[in-house]
Amino acid sequence: MANTTSDGDAILFTEEQEALVLKSWNLMKKDSGEWALKFFLKIFEIAPSAQNLFSFLKDSTVPLAQNPKLKAHAKTVLVMTCEAAVQLRTAGKVVVRDSTLKKLGAVHVKSGVVNEHFEVVKFSLLETIKEASGEMWSEEMKGAWSVAYDHLVAAIKNEMKP
Amino acid sequence: MANTTSDGDAILFTEEQEALVLKSWNLMKKDSGEWALKFFLKIFEIAPSAQNLFSFLKDSTVPLAQNPKLKAHAKTVLVMTCEAAVQLRTAGKVVVRDSTLKKLGAVHVKSGVVNEHFEVVKFSLLETIKEASGEMWSEEMKGAWSVAYDHLVAAIKNEMKP
């Protein structure tokens, strides 16, 4: 299976930035499902209509906070962003398998995801990591996660052209 | 000039709810320009692309926090939401002048405002009032502002049909 990237040139992601992402990830790892859920509940607090983007939420009668599918999905997104950071450092680019990236692009187009959604997700991600990191939180940590997220989104958007 | 409302039936907005809105507004009144600016900076923190919706920001070289037009606009929105609350109590409906409401609807359609924007604005408004209210903040206060905002938005959306 071939690997693809959304960016032609290698991205500069410093050792320090990678360390900052991993440092905060290590704090969340043990309860990553809970943090991921908090992350997505923040998204829906800001933009309740974003719930309509998730097929598994449409006919669900389970409260959001108890929805195992939501928790699993949220964890995937959180882990993927963290992995993007590691890849930026080791490979200078976001590496996602061809098939995965195409599927991610297609599913985001089909669900009706627009730019504003990616922005709300980014804000919610950073707020969640801020809360999880406590005193460890810094502008540099925010920057490192932001870069990783932005490049992951760029890779997905690159496959969102209809 | 005739008055119009977006809702047919009178809305129940209690005396207590009106008092909660006015209580927090009294805390912000003296520095309402500053609080309004904070409110809009929060919107742009969450959704940076929302800046493109404002014609006066497009070619501006002034930093957001120093933009007098943004501050004036933000204050208008904040005051309008507060007035909506008072109207819900006194008139049981949001009362905006016919011409104003039509203009508001048209300008929101023209700018490309979608549902998600109204949601991000609501979240940012509530976060700002929470910060301004300090220990006075409560679920009831949040609820009162939410109802006022929702009805104002409903009135605007009602005029947004192309």
Short mmCIF file of C-alpha atoms in Angstrom, two decimals:
data_model
loop_
_atom_site.label_atom_id
_atom_site.label_comp_id
_atom_site.label_asym_id
_atom_site.label_seq_id
_atom_site.Cartn_x
_atom_site.Cartn_y
_atom_site.Cartn_z
CA MET A 1 0.00 0.00 0.00
CA ALA A 2 1.46 3.34 -1.07
CA ASN A 3 1.69 6.32 1.23
CA THR A 4 0.62 9.79 0.21
CA THR A 5 0.96 13.23 1.67
CA SER A 6 -0.92 16.44 1.18
CA ASP A 7 2.25 18.49 1.08
CA GLY A 8 5.01 18.38 -1.46
CA ASP A 9 7.80 19.75 0.65
CA ALA A 10 8.94 18.40 3.97
CA ILE A 11 7.47 20.27 6.93
CA LEU A 12 9.70 21.53 9.69
CA PHE A 13 8.39 20.15 12.95
CA THR A 14 10.98 20.43 15.68
CA GLU A 15 12.01 17.82 18.21
CA GLU A 16 10.71 20.20 20.89
CA GLN A 17 7.29 20.40 19.23
CA GLU A 18 7.05 16.63 19.00
CA ALA A 19 8.04 16.38 22.66
CA LEU A 20 5.30 18.86 23.63
CA VAL A 21 2.63 16.85 21.83
CA LEU A 22 3.82 13.59 23.34
CA LYS A 23 4.11 15.13 26.81
CA SER A 24 0.46 16.17 26.77
CA TRP A 25 -0.58 12.92 25.10
CA ASN A 26 1.08 10.96 27.92
CA LEU A 27 -1.12 12.83 30.40
CA MET A 28 -4.25 11.88 28.46
CA LYS A 29 -3.29 8.36 27.38
CA LYS A 30 -4.59 6.53 30.42
CA ASP A 31 -8.05 8.12 30.07
CA SER A 32 -7.87 8.85 26.38
CA GLY A 33 -11.47 7.72 25.80
CA GLU A 34 -12.75 10.17 28.41
CA TRP A 35 -10.65 13.06 27.08
CA ALA A 36 -11.70 12.28 23.52
CA LEU A 37 -15.34 12.32 24.61
CA LYS A 38 -14.84 15.68 26.35
CA PHE A 39 -13.27 16.93 23.13
CA PHE A 40 -16.35 15.99 21.08
CA LEU A 41 -18.82 17.21 23.70
CA LYS A 42 -17.07 20.59 23.45
CA ILE A 43 -17.59 20.52 19.67
CA PHE A 44 -21.31 19.91 20.15
CA GLU A 45 -21.53 22.53 22.90
CA ILE A 46 -20.22 25.12 20.43
CA ALA A 47 -22.04 23.80 17.36
CA PRO A 48 -25.00 21.57 18.29
CA SER A 49 -25.93 21.14 14.62
CA ALA A 50 -22.62 19.33 14.01
CA GLN A 51 -24.32 16.26 15.52
CA ASN A 52 -26.19 15.93 12.23
CA LEU A 53 -22.90 15.14 10.51
CA PHE A 54 -22.63 11.80 12.29
CA SER A 55 -24.82 9.04 10.95
CA PHE A 56 -24.47 7.05 14.18
CA LEU A 57 -25.91 9.97 16.17
CA LYS A 58 -28.94 10.60 13.98
CA ASP A 59 -31.19 7.83 15.25
CA SER A 60 -29.48 7.32 18.57
CA THR A 61 -31.48 7.59 21.77
CA VAL A 62 -28.39 7.20 23.95
CA PRO A 63 -27.20 10.46 25.55
CA LEU A 64 -24.08 11.84 23.83
CA ALA A 65 -21.88 11.31 26.88
CA GLN A 66 -22.83 7.63 27.00
CA ASN A 67 -22.59 6.90 23.29
CA PRO A 68 -19.86 4.27 22.77
CA LYS A 69 -19.67 4.96 19.02
CA LEU A 70 -19.07 8.65 19.64
CA LYS A 71 -16.38 7.84 22.18
CA ALA A 72 -14.65 5.45 19.78
CA HIS A 73 -14.82 7.96 16.94
CA ALA A 74 -13.52 10.77 19.11
CA LYS A 75 -10.59 8.64 20.25
CA THR A 76 -9.69 7.86 16.65
CA VAL A 77 -9.54 11.58 15.82
CA LEU A 78 -7.46 12.37 18.90
CA VAL A 79 -4.98 9.55 18.25
CA MET A 80 -4.77 10.43 14.55
CA THR A 81 -3.83 14.03 15.37
CA CYS A 82 -1.21 12.84 17.80
CA GLU A 83 0.20 10.45 15.19
CA ALA A 84 0.24 13.26 12.64
CA ALA A 85 2.55 15.18 14.98
CA VAL A 86 4.94 12.25 15.27
CA GLN A 87 4.93 11.82 11.50
CA LEU A 88 5.67 15.48 10.90
CA ARG A 89 8.78 15.00 12.99
CA THR A 90 9.92 11.64 11.63
CA ALA A 91 8.82 11.95 8.00
CA GLY A 92 8.41 15.72 7.56
CA LYS A 93 4.88 15.10 6.35
CA VAL A 94 1.53 13.62 7.33
CA VAL A 95 1.52 10.00 6.26
CA VAL A 96 -1.85 8.33 5.88
CA ARG A 97 -2.46 5.23 3.81
CA ASP A 98 -3.86 5.95 0.36
CA SER A 99 -7.05 4.02 0.96
CA THR A 100 -7.59 5.58 4.39
CA LEU A 101 -7.08 9.11 3.12
CA LYS A 102 -9.42 8.64 0.17
CA LYS A 103 -12.04 7.19 2.49
CA LEU A 104 -11.57 10.05 4.95
CA GLY A 105 -11.94 12.60 2.16
CA ALA A 106 -15.06 10.92 0.76
CA VAL A 107 -16.76 10.56 4.13
CA HIS A 108 -16.15 14.22 4.99
CA VAL A 109 -17.60 15.38 1.66
CA LYS A 110 -20.58 13.05 1.99
CA SER A 111 -21.33 14.21 5.55
CA GLY A 112 -21.37 17.85 4.48
CA VAL A 113 -18.31 18.95 6.44
CA VAL A 114 -17.27 22.53 5.69
CA ASN A 115 -14.32 24.66 6.70
CA GLU A 116 -16.08 26.08 9.76
CA HIS A 117 -16.44 22.55 11.17
CA PHE A 118 -12.71 21.93 10.98
CA GLU A 119 -12.19 25.23 12.81
CA VAL A 120 -14.59 24.39 15.63
CA VAL A 121 -12.96 20.95 15.97
CA LYS A 122 -9.52 22.57 16.20
CA PHE A 123 -10.65 24.99 18.91
CA SER A 124 -12.28 22.16 20.86
CA LEU A 125 -9.19 19.96 20.53
CA LEU A 126 -6.93 22.72 21.86
CA GLU A 127 -9.33 23.51 24.73
CA THR A 128 -9.37 19.83 25.71
CA ILE A 129 -5.59 19.49 25.65
CA LYS A 130 -5.33 22.72 27.63
CA GLU A 131 -7.58 21.26 30.30
CA ALA A 132 -5.74 17.93 30.31
CA SER A 133 -2.31 19.57 30.47
CA GLY A 134 -3.05 21.92 33.36
CA GLU A 135 0.06 23.87 34.33
CA MET A 136 2.03 22.21 31.55
CA TRP A 137 -0.04 24.09 28.94
CA SER A 138 1.82 26.78 26.98
CA GLU A 139 1.63 28.75 23.75
CA GLU A 140 4.32 26.43 22.37
CA MET A 141 2.27 23.34 23.19
CA LYS A 142 -0.76 24.95 21.57
CA GLY A 143 1.34 25.74 18.52
CA ALA A 144 2.67 22.19 18.19
CA TRP A 145 -0.80 20.62 18.30
CA SER A 146 -2.09 23.31 15.93
CA VAL A 147 0.55 22.53 13.32
CA ALA A 148 -0.13 18.78 13.55
CA TYR A 149 -3.89 19.29 13.28
CA ASP A 150 -3.61 21.77 10.39
CA HIS A 151 -1.51 19.37 8.35
CA LEU A 152 -3.83 16.45 9.03
CA VAL A 153 -6.78 18.60 7.92
CA ALA A 154 -4.88 19.72 4.81
CA ALA A 155 -4.32 16.06 3.91
CA ILE A 156 -8.03 15.28 4.35
CA LYS A 157 -9.15 18.42 2.46
CA ASN A 158 -6.86 17.44 -0.37
CA GLU A 159 -9.04 14.37 -0.84
CA MET A 160 -12.30 16.26 -0.40
CA LYS A 161 -12.43 17.68 -3.91
CA PRO A 162 -15.57 16.19 -5.45
CA MET B 1 -43.12 52.25 11.04
CA ALA B 2 -44.69 48.86 11.74
CA ASN B 3 -43.18 46.33 14.09
CA THR B 4 -42.80 42.65 13.23
CA THR B 5 -41.91 39.53 15.12
CA SER B 6 -40.66 36.14 14.06
CA ASP B 7 -42.96 34.32 16.41
CA GLY B 8 -46.71 34.21 16.32
CA ASP B 9 -47.39 33.36 19.94
CA ALA B 10 -46.14 35.29 22.91
CA ILE B 11 -42.99 33.84 24.44
CA LEU B 12 -42.82 33.21 28.15
CA PHE B 13 -39.80 35.03 29.48
CA THR B 14 -39.99 35.37 33.22
CA GLU B 15 -39.29 38.41 35.33
CA GLU B 16 -36.42 36.46 36.87
CA GLN B 17 -34.89 35.77 33.47
CA GLU B 18 -35.09 39.42 32.51
CA ALA B 19 -33.49 40.34 35.82
CA LEU B 20 -30.62 37.90 35.17
CA VAL B 21 -29.90 39.41 31.77
CA LEU B 22 -30.02 42.96 33.11
CA LYS B 23 -27.88 42.03 36.13
CA SER B 24 -25.07 40.78 33.92
CA TRP B 25 -25.57 43.62 31.46
CA ASN B 26 -25.15 46.13 34.31
CA LEU B 27 -21.75 44.57 35.02
CA MET B 28 -20.69 44.99 31.38
CA LYS B 29 -22.34 48.33 30.62
CA LYS B 30 -19.48 50.56 31.73
CA ASP B 31 -17.00 48.72 29.49
CA SER B 32 -19.48 47.39 26.98
CA GLY B 33 -17.19 48.17 24.03
CA GLU B 34 -14.39 46.12 25.56
CA TRP B 35 -16.67 43.18 26.42
CA ALA B 36 -18.22 43.29 22.97
CA LEU B 37 -14.77 43.21 21.42
CA LYS B 38 -13.80 40.23 23.59
CA PHE B 39 -16.99 38.54 22.43
CA PHE B 40 -16.05 38.94 18.76
CA LEU B 41 -12.40 38.02 19.30
CA LYS B 42 -13.67 34.76 20.82
CA ILE B 43 -15.74 34.15 17.66
CA PHE B 44 -12.65 34.62 15.50
CA GLU B 45 -10.53 32.47 17.83
CA ILE B 46 -12.96 29.61 17.28
CA ALA B 47 -13.65 30.27 13.61
CA PRO B 48 -10.95 32.44 12.02
CA SER B 49 -12.64 32.20 8.62
CA ALA B 50 -15.66 34.08 10.00
CA GLN B 51 -13.60 37.24 9.52
CA ASN B 52 -14.34 36.91 5.80
CA LEU B 53 -18.00 37.59 6.51
CA PHE B 54 -17.27 41.19 7.46
CA SER B 55 -16.65 43.57 4.56
CA PHE B 56 -14.96 46.07 6.87
CA LEU B 57 -12.39 43.46 7.92
CA LYS B 58 -11.47 42.27 4.44
CA ASP B 59 -9.09 45.04 3.44
CA SER B 60 -8.28 46.22 6.93
CA THR B 61 -4.67 46.37 8.04
CA VAL B 62 -5.62 47.32 11.60
CA PRO B 63 -5.27 44.46 14.11
CA LEU B 64 -8.67 43.01 15.09
CA ALA B 65 -8.39 44.16 18.70
CA GLN B 66 -7.82 47.76 17.56
CA ASN B 67 -10.47 47.88 14.85
CA PRO B 68 -13.05 50.54 15.78
CA LYS B 69 -15.56 49.23 13.23
CA LEU B 70 -15.40 45.76 14.70
CA LYS B 71 -15.84 47.15 18.21
CA ALA B 72 -18.86 49.20 17.13
CA HIS B 73 -20.41 46.23 15.35
CA ALA B 74 -19.80 43.92 18.28
CA LYS B 75 -21.42 46.40 20.66
CA THR B 76 -24.49 46.60 18.42
CA VAL B 77 -24.90 42.82 18.54
CA LEU B 78 -24.44 42.69 22.31
CA VAL B 79 -26.92 45.51 22.95
CA MET B 80 -29.40 44.04 20.50
CA THR B 81 -29.36 40.69 22.32
CA CYS B 82 -29.86 42.43 25.63
CA GLU B 83 -32.75 44.45 24.21
CA ALA B 84 -34.27 41.26 22.81
CA ALA B 85 -34.37 39.90 26.36
CA VAL B 86 -36.18 42.98 27.64
CA GLN B 87 -38.65 42.79 24.75
CA LEU B 88 -39.36 39.12 25.42
CA ARG B 89 -40.40 40.15 28.90
CA THR B 90 -42.35 43.29 28.07
CA ALA B 91 -43.87 42.29 24.73
CA GLY B 92 -43.59 38.49 24.78
CA LYS B 93 -41.76 38.68 21.46
CA VAL B 94 -38.69 40.10 19.76
CA VAL B 95 -39.58 43.48 18.35
CA VAL B 96 -37.35 44.86 15.64
CA ARG B 97 -38.42 47.54 13.19
CA ASP B 98 -39.58 46.16 9.85
CA SER B 99 -36.90 47.94 7.88
CA THR B 100 -34.16 46.94 10.32
CA LEU B 101 -35.15 43.29 10.31
CA LYS B 102 -35.33 43.10 6.52
CA LYS B 103 -31.93 44.76 6.29
CA LEU B 104 -30.51 42.38 8.91
CA GLY B 105 -31.87 39.38 7.01
CA ALA B 106 -30.53 40.60 3.68
CA VAL B 107 -27.09 41.43 5.01
CA HIS B 108 -26.76 38.00 6.65
CA VAL B 109 -27.75 36.21 3.44
CA LYS B 110 -25.42 38.38 1.35
CA SER B 111 -22.47 37.77 3.70
CA GLY B 112 -22.90 34.01 3.49
CA VAL B 113 -23.87 33.45 7.12
CA VAL B 114 -24.92 29.87 7.84
CA ASN B 115 -26.38 28.12 10.86
CA GLU B 116 -22.96 27.16 12.22
CA HIS B 117 -21.99 30.82 12.44
CA PHE B 118 -25.00 31.63 14.61
CA GLU B 119 -23.98 28.73 16.86
CA VAL B 120 -20.39 29.88 17.27
CA VAL B 121 -21.62 33.41 17.99
CA LYS B 122 -23.99 32.08 20.66
CA PHE B 123 -21.22 30.07 22.35
CA SER B 124 -18.89 33.09 22.26
CA LEU B 125 -21.57 35.38 23.65
CA LEU B 126 -22.25 33.04 26.57
CA GLU B 127 -18.53 32.59 27.29
CA THR B 128 -18.08 36.37 27.36
CA ILE B 129 -21.02 36.93 29.70
CA LYS B 130 -19.73 34.10 31.90
CA GLU B 131 -16.36 35.86 32.16
CA ALA B 132 -17.97 39.25 32.81
CA SER B 133 -20.37 37.87 35.42
CA GLY B 134 -17.79 36.01 37.48
CA GLU B 135 -19.38 34.44 40.54
CA MET B 136 -22.78 35.74 39.49
CA TRP B 137 -22.80 33.31 36.54
CA SER B 138 -25.31 30.47 36.73
CA GLU B 139 -27.15 27.97 34.54
CA GLU B 140 -30.21 30.18 34.88
CA MET B 141 -28.32 33.24 33.64
CA LYS B 142 -26.98 31.19 30.73
CA GLY B 143 -30.51 30.02 29.97
CA ALA B 144 -31.95 33.54 29.99
CA TRP B 145 -29.34 34.89 27.55
CA SER B 146 -29.74 31.77 25.41
CA VAL B 147 -33.48 32.27 25.04
CA ALA B 148 -33.04 35.94 24.16
CA TYR B 149 -30.34 35.16 21.60
CA ASP B 150 -32.28 32.27 20.06
CA HIS B 151 -35.35 34.42 19.50
CA LEU B 152 -33.33 37.26 18.01
CA VAL B 153 -31.67 34.78 15.63
CA ALA B 154 -35.05 33.27 14.75
CA ALA B 155 -36.30 36.75 13.83
CA ILE B 156 -33.26 37.36 11.62
CA LYS B 157 -33.43 33.88 10.02
CA ASN B 158 -37.06 34.52 9.24
CA GLU B 159 -35.92 37.34 6.96
CA MET B 160 -33.04 35.35 5.47
CA LYS B 161 -35.14 33.37 3.03
CA PRO B 162 -33.85 34.36 -0.38
#
